[in-house]
mmCIF file of C-alpha atoms in Angstrom:
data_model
loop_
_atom_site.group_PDB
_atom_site.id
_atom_site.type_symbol
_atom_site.label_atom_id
_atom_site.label_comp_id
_atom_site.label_asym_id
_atom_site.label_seq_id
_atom_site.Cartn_x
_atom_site.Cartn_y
_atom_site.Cartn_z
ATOM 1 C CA UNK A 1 75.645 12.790 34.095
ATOM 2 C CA UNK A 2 76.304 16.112 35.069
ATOM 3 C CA UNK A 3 74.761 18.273 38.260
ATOM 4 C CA UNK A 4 72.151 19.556 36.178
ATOM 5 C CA UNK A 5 70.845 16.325 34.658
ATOM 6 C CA UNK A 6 68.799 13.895 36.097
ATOM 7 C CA UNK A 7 66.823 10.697 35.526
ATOM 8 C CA UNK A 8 63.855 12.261 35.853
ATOM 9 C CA UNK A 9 64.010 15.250 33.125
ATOM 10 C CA UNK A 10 60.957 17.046 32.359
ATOM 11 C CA UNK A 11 58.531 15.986 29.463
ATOM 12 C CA UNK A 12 55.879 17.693 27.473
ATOM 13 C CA UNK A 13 52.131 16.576 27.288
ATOM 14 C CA UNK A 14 53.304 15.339 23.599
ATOM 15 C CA UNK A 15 56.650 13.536 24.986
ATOM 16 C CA UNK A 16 53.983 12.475 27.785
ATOM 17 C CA UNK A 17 51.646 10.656 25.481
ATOM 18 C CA UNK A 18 53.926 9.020 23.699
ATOM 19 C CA UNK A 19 55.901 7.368 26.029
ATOM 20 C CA UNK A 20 52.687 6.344 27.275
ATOM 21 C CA UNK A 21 51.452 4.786 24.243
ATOM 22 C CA UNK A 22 54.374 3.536 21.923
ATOM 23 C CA UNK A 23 56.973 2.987 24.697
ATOM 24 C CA UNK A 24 55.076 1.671 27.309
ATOM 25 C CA UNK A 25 51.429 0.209 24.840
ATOM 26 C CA UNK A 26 48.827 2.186 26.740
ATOM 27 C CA UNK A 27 45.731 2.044 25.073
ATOM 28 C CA UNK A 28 44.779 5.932 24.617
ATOM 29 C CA UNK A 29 41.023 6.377 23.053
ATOM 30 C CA UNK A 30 40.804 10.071 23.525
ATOM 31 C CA UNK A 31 44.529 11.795 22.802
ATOM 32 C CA UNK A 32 42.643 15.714 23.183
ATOM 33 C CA UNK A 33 40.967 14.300 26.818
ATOM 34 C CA UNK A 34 44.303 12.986 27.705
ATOM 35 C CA UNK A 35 46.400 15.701 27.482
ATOM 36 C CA UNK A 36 43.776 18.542 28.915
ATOM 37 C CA UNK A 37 43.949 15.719 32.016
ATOM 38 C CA UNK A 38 47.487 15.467 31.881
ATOM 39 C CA UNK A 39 47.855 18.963 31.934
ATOM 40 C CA UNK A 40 45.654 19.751 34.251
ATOM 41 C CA UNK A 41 46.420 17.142 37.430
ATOM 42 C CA UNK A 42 49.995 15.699 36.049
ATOM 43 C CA UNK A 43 51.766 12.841 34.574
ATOM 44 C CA UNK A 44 53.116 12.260 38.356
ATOM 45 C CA UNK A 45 49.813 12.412 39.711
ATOM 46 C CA UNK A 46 47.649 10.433 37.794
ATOM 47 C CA UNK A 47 49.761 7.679 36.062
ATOM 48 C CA UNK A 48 52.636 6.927 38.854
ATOM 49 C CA UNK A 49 50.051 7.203 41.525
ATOM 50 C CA UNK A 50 47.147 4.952 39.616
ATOM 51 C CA UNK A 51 49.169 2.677 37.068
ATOM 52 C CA UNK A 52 49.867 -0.128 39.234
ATOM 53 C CA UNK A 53 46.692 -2.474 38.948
ATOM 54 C CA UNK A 54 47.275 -1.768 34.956
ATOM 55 C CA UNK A 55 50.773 -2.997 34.673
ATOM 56 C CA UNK A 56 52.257 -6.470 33.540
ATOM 57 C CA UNK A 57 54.670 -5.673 36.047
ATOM 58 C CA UNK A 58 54.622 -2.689 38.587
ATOM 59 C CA UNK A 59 58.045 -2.875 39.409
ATOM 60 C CA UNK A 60 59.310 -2.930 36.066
ATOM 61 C CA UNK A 61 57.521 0.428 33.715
ATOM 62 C CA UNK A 62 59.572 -0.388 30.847
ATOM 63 C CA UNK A 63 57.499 -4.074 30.440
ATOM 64 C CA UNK A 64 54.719 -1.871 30.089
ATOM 65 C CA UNK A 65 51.078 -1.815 30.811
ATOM 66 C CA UNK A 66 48.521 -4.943 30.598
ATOM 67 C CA UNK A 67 47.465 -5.387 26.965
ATOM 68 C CA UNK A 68 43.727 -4.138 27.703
ATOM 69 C CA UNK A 69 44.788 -1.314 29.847
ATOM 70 C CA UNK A 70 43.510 2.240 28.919
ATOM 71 C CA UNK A 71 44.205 5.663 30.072
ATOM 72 C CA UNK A 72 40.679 6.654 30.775
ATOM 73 C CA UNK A 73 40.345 3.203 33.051
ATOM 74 C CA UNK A 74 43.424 4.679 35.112
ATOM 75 C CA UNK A 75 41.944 8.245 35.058
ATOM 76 C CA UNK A 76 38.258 7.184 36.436
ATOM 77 C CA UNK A 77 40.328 5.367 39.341
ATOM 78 C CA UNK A 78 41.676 8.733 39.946
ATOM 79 C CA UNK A 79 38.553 10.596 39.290
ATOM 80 C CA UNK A 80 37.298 8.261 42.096
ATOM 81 C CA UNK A 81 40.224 8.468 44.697
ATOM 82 C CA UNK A 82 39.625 12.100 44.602
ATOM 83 C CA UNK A 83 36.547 12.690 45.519
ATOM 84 C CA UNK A 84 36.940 9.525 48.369
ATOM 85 C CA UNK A 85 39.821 12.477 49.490
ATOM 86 C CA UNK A 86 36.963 15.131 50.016
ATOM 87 C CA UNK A 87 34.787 12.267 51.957
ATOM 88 C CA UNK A 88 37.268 11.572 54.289
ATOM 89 C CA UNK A 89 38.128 15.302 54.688
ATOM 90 C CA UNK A 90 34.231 16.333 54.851
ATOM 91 C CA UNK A 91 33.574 13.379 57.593
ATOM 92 C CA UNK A 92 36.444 13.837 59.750
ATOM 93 C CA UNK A 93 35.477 17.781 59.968
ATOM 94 C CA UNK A 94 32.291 16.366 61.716
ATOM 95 C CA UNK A 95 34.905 14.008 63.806
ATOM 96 C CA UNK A 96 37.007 17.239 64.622
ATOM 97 C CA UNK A 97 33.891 19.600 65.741
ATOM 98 C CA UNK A 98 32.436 17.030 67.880
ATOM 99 C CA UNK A 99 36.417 16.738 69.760
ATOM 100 C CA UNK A 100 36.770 19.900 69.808
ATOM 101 C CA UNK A 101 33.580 20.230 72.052
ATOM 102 C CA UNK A 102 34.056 17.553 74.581
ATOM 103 C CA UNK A 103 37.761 18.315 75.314
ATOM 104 C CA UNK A 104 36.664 22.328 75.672
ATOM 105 C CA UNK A 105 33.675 20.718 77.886
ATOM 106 C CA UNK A 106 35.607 18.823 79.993
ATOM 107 C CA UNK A 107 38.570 20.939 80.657
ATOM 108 C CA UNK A 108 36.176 23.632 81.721
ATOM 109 C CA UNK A 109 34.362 21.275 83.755
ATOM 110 C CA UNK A 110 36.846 19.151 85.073
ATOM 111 C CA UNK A 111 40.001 21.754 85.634
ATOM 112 C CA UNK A 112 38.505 25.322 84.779
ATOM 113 C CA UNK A 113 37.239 27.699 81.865
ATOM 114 C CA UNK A 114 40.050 30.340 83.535
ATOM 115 C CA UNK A 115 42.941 30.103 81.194
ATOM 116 C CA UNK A 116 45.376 30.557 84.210
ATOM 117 C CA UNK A 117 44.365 27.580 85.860
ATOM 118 C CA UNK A 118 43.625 25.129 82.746
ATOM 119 C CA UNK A 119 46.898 26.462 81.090
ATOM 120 C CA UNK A 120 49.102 24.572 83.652
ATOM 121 C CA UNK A 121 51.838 21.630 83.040
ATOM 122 C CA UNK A 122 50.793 20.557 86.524
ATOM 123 C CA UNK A 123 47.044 19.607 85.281
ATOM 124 C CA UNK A 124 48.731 17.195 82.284
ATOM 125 C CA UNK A 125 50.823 14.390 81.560
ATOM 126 C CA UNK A 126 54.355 15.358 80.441
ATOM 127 C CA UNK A 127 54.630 13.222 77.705
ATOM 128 C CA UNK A 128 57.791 11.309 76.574
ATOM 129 C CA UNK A 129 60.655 13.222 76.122
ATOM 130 C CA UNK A 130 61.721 14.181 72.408
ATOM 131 C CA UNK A 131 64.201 16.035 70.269
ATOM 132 C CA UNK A 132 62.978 19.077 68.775
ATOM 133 C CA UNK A 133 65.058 19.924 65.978
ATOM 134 C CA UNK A 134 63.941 23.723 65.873
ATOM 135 C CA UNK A 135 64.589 24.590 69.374
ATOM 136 C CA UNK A 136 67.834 22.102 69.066
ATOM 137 C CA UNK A 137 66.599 20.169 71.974
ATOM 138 C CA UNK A 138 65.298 18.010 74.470
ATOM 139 C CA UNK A 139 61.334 18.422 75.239
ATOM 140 C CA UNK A 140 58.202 17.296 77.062
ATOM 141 C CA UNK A 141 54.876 17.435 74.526
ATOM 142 C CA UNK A 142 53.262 19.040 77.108
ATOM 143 C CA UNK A 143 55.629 22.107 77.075
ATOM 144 C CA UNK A 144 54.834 22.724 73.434
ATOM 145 C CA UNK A 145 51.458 22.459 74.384
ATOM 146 C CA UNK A 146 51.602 25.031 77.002
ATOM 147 C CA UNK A 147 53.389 27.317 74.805
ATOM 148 C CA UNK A 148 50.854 26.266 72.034
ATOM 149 C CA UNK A 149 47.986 27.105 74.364
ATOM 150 C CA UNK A 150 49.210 30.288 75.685
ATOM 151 C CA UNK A 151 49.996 31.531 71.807
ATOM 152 C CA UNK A 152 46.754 31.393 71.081
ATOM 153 C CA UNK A 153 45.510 33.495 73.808
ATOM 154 C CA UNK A 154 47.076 36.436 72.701
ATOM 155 C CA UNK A 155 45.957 36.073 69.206
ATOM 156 C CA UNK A 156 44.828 38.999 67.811
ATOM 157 C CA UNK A 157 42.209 36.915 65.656
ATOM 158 C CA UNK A 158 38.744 37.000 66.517
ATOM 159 C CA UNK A 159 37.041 36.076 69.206
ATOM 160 C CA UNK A 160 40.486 35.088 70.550
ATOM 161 C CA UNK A 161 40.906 38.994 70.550
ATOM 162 C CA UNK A 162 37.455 39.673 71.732
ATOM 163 C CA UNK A 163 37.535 37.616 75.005
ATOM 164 C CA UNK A 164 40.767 38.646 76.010
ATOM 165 C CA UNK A 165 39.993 42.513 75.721
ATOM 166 C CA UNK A 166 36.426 42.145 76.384
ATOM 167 C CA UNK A 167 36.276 39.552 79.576
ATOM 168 C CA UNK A 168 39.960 38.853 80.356
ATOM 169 C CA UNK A 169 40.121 35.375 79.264
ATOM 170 C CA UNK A 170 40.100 32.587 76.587
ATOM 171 C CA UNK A 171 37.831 29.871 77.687
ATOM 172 C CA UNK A 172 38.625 26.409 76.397
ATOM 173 C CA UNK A 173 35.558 26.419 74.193
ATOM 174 C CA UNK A 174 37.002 29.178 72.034
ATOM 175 C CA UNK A 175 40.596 27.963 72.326
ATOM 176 C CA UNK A 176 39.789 25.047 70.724
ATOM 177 C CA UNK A 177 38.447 27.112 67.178
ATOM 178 C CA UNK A 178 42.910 27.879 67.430
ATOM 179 C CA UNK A 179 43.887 24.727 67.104
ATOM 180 C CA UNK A 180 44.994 22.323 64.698
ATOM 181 C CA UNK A 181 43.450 18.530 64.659
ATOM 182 C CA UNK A 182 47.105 17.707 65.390
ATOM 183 C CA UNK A 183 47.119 20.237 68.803
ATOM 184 C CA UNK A 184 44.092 19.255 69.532
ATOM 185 C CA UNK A 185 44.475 15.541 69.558
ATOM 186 C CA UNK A 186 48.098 16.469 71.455
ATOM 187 C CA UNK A 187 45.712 18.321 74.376
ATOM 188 C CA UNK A 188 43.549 15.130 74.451
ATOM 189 C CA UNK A 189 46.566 12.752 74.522
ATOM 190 C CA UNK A 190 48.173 14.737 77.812
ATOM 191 C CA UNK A 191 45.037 14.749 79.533
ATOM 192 C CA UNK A 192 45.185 12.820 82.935
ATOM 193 C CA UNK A 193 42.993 9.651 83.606
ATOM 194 C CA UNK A 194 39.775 11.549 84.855
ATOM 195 C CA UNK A 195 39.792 14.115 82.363
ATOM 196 C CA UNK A 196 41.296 11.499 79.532
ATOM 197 C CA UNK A 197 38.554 8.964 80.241
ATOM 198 C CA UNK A 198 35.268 11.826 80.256
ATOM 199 C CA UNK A 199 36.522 12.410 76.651
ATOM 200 C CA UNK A 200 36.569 8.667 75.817
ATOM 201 C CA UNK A 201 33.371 8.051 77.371
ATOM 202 C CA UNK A 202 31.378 11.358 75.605
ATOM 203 C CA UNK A 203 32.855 10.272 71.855
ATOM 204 C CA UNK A 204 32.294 6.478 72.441
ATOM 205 C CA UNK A 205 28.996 7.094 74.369
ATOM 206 C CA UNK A 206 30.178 3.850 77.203
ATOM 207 C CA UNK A 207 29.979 5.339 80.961
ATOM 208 C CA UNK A 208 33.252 5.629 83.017
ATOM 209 C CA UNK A 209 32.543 3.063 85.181
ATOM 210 C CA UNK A 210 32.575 0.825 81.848
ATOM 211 C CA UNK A 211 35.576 2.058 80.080
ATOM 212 C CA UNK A 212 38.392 -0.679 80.027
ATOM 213 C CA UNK A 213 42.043 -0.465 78.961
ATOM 214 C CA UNK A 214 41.542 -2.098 75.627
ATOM 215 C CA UNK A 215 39.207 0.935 74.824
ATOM 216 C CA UNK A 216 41.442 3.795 76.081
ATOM 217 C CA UNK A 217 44.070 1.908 73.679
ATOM 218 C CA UNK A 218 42.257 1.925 70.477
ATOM 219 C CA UNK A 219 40.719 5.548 70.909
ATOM 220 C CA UNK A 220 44.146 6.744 71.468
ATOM 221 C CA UNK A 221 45.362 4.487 68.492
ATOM 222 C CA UNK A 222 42.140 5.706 66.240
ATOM 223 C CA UNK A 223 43.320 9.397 66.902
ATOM 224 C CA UNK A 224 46.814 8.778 65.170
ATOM 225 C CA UNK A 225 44.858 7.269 62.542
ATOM 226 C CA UNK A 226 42.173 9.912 61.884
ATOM 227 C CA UNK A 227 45.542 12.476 62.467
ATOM 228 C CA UNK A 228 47.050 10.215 59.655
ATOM 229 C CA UNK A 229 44.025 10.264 57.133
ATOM 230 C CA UNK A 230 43.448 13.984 57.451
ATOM 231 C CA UNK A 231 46.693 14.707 56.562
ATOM 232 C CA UNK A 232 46.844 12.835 53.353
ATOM 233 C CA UNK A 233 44.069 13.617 51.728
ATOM 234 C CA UNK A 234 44.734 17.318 52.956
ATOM 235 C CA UNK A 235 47.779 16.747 50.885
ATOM 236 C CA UNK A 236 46.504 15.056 48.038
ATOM 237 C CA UNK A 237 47.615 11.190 49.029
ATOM 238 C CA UNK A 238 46.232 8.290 47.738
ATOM 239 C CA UNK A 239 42.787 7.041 49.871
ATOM 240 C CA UNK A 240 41.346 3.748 48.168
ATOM 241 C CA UNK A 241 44.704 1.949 49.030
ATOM 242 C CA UNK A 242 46.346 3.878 51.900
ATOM 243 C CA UNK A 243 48.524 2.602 54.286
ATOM 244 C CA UNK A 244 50.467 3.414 57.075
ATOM 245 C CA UNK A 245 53.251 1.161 59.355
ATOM 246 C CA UNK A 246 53.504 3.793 61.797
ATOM 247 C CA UNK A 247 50.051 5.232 61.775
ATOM 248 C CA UNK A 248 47.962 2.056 62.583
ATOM 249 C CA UNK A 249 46.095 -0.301 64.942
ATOM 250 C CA UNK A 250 47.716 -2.511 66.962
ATOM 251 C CA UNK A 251 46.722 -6.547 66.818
ATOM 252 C CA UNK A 252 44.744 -6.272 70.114
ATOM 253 C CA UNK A 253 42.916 -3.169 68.582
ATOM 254 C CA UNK A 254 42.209 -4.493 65.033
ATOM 255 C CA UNK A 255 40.943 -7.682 66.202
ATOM 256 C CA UNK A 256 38.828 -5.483 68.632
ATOM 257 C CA UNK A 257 37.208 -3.487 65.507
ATOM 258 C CA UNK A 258 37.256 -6.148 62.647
ATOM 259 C CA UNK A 259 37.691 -9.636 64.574
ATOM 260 C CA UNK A 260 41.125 -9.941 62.136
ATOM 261 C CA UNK A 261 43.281 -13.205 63.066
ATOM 262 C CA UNK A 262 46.469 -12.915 64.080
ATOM 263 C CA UNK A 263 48.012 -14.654 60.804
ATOM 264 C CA UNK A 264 45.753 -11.515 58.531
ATOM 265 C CA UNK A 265 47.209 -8.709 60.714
ATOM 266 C CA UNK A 266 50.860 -9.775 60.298
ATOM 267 C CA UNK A 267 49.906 -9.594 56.378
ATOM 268 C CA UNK A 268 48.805 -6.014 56.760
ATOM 269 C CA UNK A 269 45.002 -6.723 57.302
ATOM 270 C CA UNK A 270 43.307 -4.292 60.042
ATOM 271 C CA UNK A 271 45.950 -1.971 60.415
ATOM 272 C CA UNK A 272 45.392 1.201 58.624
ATOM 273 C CA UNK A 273 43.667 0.558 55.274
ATOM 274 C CA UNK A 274 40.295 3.082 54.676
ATOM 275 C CA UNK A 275 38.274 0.029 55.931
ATOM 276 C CA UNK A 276 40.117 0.745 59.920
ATOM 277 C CA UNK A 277 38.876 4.420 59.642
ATOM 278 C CA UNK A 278 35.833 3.547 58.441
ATOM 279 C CA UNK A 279 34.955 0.962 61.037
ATOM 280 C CA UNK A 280 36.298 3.373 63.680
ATOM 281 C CA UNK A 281 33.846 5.784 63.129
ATOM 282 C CA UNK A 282 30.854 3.549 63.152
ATOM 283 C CA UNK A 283 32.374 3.062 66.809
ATOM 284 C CA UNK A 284 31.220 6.687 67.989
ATOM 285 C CA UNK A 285 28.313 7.713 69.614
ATOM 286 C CA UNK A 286 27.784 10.704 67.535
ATOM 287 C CA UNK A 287 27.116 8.778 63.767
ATOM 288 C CA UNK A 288 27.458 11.980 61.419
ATOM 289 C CA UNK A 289 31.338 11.420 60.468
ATOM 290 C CA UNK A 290 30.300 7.755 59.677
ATOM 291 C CA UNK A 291 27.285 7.863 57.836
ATOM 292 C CA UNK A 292 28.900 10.675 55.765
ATOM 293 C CA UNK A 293 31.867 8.563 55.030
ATOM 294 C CA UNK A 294 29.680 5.443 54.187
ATOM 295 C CA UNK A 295 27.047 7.857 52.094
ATOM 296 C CA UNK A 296 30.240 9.290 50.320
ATOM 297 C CA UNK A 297 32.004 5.740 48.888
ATOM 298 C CA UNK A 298 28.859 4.239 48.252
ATOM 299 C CA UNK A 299 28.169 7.143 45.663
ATOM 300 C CA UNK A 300 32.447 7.469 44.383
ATOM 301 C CA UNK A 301 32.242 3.594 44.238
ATOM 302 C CA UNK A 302 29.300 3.271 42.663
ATOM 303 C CA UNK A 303 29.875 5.207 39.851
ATOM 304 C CA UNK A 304 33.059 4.131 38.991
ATOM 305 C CA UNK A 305 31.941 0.329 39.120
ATOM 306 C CA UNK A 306 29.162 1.532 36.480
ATOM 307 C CA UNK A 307 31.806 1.577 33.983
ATOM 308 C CA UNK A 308 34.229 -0.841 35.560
ATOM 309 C CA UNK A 309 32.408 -3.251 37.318
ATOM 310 C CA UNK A 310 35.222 -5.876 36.983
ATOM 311 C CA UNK A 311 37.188 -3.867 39.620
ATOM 312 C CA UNK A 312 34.702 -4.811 42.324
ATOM 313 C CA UNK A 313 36.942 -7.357 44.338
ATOM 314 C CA UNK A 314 40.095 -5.294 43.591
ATOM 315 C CA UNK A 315 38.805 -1.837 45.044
ATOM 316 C CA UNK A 316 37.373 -3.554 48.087
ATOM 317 C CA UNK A 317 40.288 -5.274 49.042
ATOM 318 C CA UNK A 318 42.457 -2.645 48.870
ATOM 319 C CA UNK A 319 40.024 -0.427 51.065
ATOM 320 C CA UNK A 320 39.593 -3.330 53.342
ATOM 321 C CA UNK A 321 35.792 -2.831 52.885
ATOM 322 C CA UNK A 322 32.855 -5.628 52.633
ATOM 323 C CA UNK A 323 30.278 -4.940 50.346
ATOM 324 C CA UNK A 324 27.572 -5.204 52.511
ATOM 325 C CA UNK A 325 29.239 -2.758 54.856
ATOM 326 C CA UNK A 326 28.719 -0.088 51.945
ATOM 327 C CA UNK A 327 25.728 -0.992 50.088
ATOM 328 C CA UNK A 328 27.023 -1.979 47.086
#
């Protein structure tokens, strides 16, 4: 094999087809339908990211898919997975709003709405110490916040522009509109205890007095997660059966949420499947980002189990969902 040739070498929708249906015995009712989807969303896309509940063996393509497997069955799995993408996209723009509010509400309330005084490392945590590979060194989060912060103060977007011309300074609760979920959930993360736990106590609706340590842990783990699901389904990833090792739940946390046992949970069970984000949200006091989310897979599911209603056990599993939980 030379430089230029791979493994991997590009195929035509024709080429695509076939090795779909005489190499590897994919039932294909509609050839037309297949290759406008083909063409349209990708070989990549749709069959390596779908085929695995279709093959005899999805470690091994070359055994082939399951002798009753079909093309459209794999595509309405996709159909499905995308528009669960949009629902977690759509409900965790309601999550983002309503945290963008409280922190901007709190910072001005607890520290100050002058960006002189509420952009200061003293008011935060430092964070742990990590290697920035752009600036080609060591750093505290909370001096990439700061310099985060202050960027956006001197945007010449609007209002950013606006307030700074108009009234000499960016107030936290048109800061926030800068910010990425990613920032934002950084700025919420650095906060110290007061300031951390009026957040906490505004998005889970329990007073101060009642917060415990168990709660500040799983809202702080829940953020990664939301961080984690927004990103890839902003990206196109895979929703019915995501999962994450790194962006999860920890034991104490999972069994918390979904009462998982200890044995479950070293399986994978609670961690980060769509069922963790799902039952996450129904844990805030502000319901919109949940009931949208449960409104939205009750419909995707729905409709695909209309036509395959065999898949029931196999799509809840992977989602880590009960079917009560969803209506179904």
């Amino acid at each position: 094999m030379t430089k230029y040739e791979t493994d991997k070498p590009f195929k035509t929708i024709d080429e695509q087809i076939n090795i779909l249906a005489n190499e590897r015995n994919l039932k294909i009712p509609n050839i037309e339908s297949a290759k406008v989807a083909l063409s349209r969303y990708g070989y990549y896309e749709i069959i390596n990211g779908y085929k695995d509940n279709f093959m005899i063996d999805s470690k091994n393509d070359d055994l082939g898919f399951k002798p009753h497997a079909d093309f459209e069955h794999i595509y309405s799995l996709f159909s499905m997975d995308q528009e669960l993408r949009n629902w977690v996209i759509d409900s965790l723009e309601f999550f983002e709003a309503n945290l963008r509010q409280v922190v901007a509400y709190v910072i001005a309330n607890n520290i100050s709405e002058h960006q002189d005084k509420y952009i200061n490392r003293r008011k935060y945590n430092t964070g742990r110490k990590y290697y920035k590979s752009k600036a080609h060194k060591y750093v505290y989060p909370v001096d990439d916040l700061m310099w985060t912060l202050t960027r956006a103060t001197k945007s010449q977007k609007e209002p950013f522009n606006h307030y700074r011309t108009n009234h000499g300074n960016v107030p936290p609760w048109i800061i926030v509109k800068q910010l990425s979920l990613g920032n934002l959930i950084w700025w919420t993360r650095l906060l110290k205890r007061k300031e951390k736990d009026a957040v906490i106590s505004a998005m889970l609706g329990i007073p101060i007095p009642l917060l415990n340590n168990s709660q500040r842990t799983l809202f702080g783990e829940f953020l990664d997660v939301c961080l984690n699901y927004r990103n890839t389904a902003a990206h196109g990833g895979r929703i019915y059966n995501h999962y994450s090792s790194k962006h999860r739940l920890s034991f104490e946390s999972a069994k918390m949420v979904l009462d998982v046992s200890n044995a479950d949970y070293r399986n994978g069970k609670g961690q980060s499947r769509l069922g963790v984000l799902f039952n996450c949200l129904r844990l805030l006091s502000n319901q919109e980002p949940f009931i949208f989310l449960k409104s939205g897979i009750n419909v995707s599911v729905k409709k695909y189990l209309k036509t395959y209603p065999e898949d029931l056990d196999f799509i809840l599993s992977q989602m880590e969902l009960e079917k009560d939980s969803i209506d179904i």
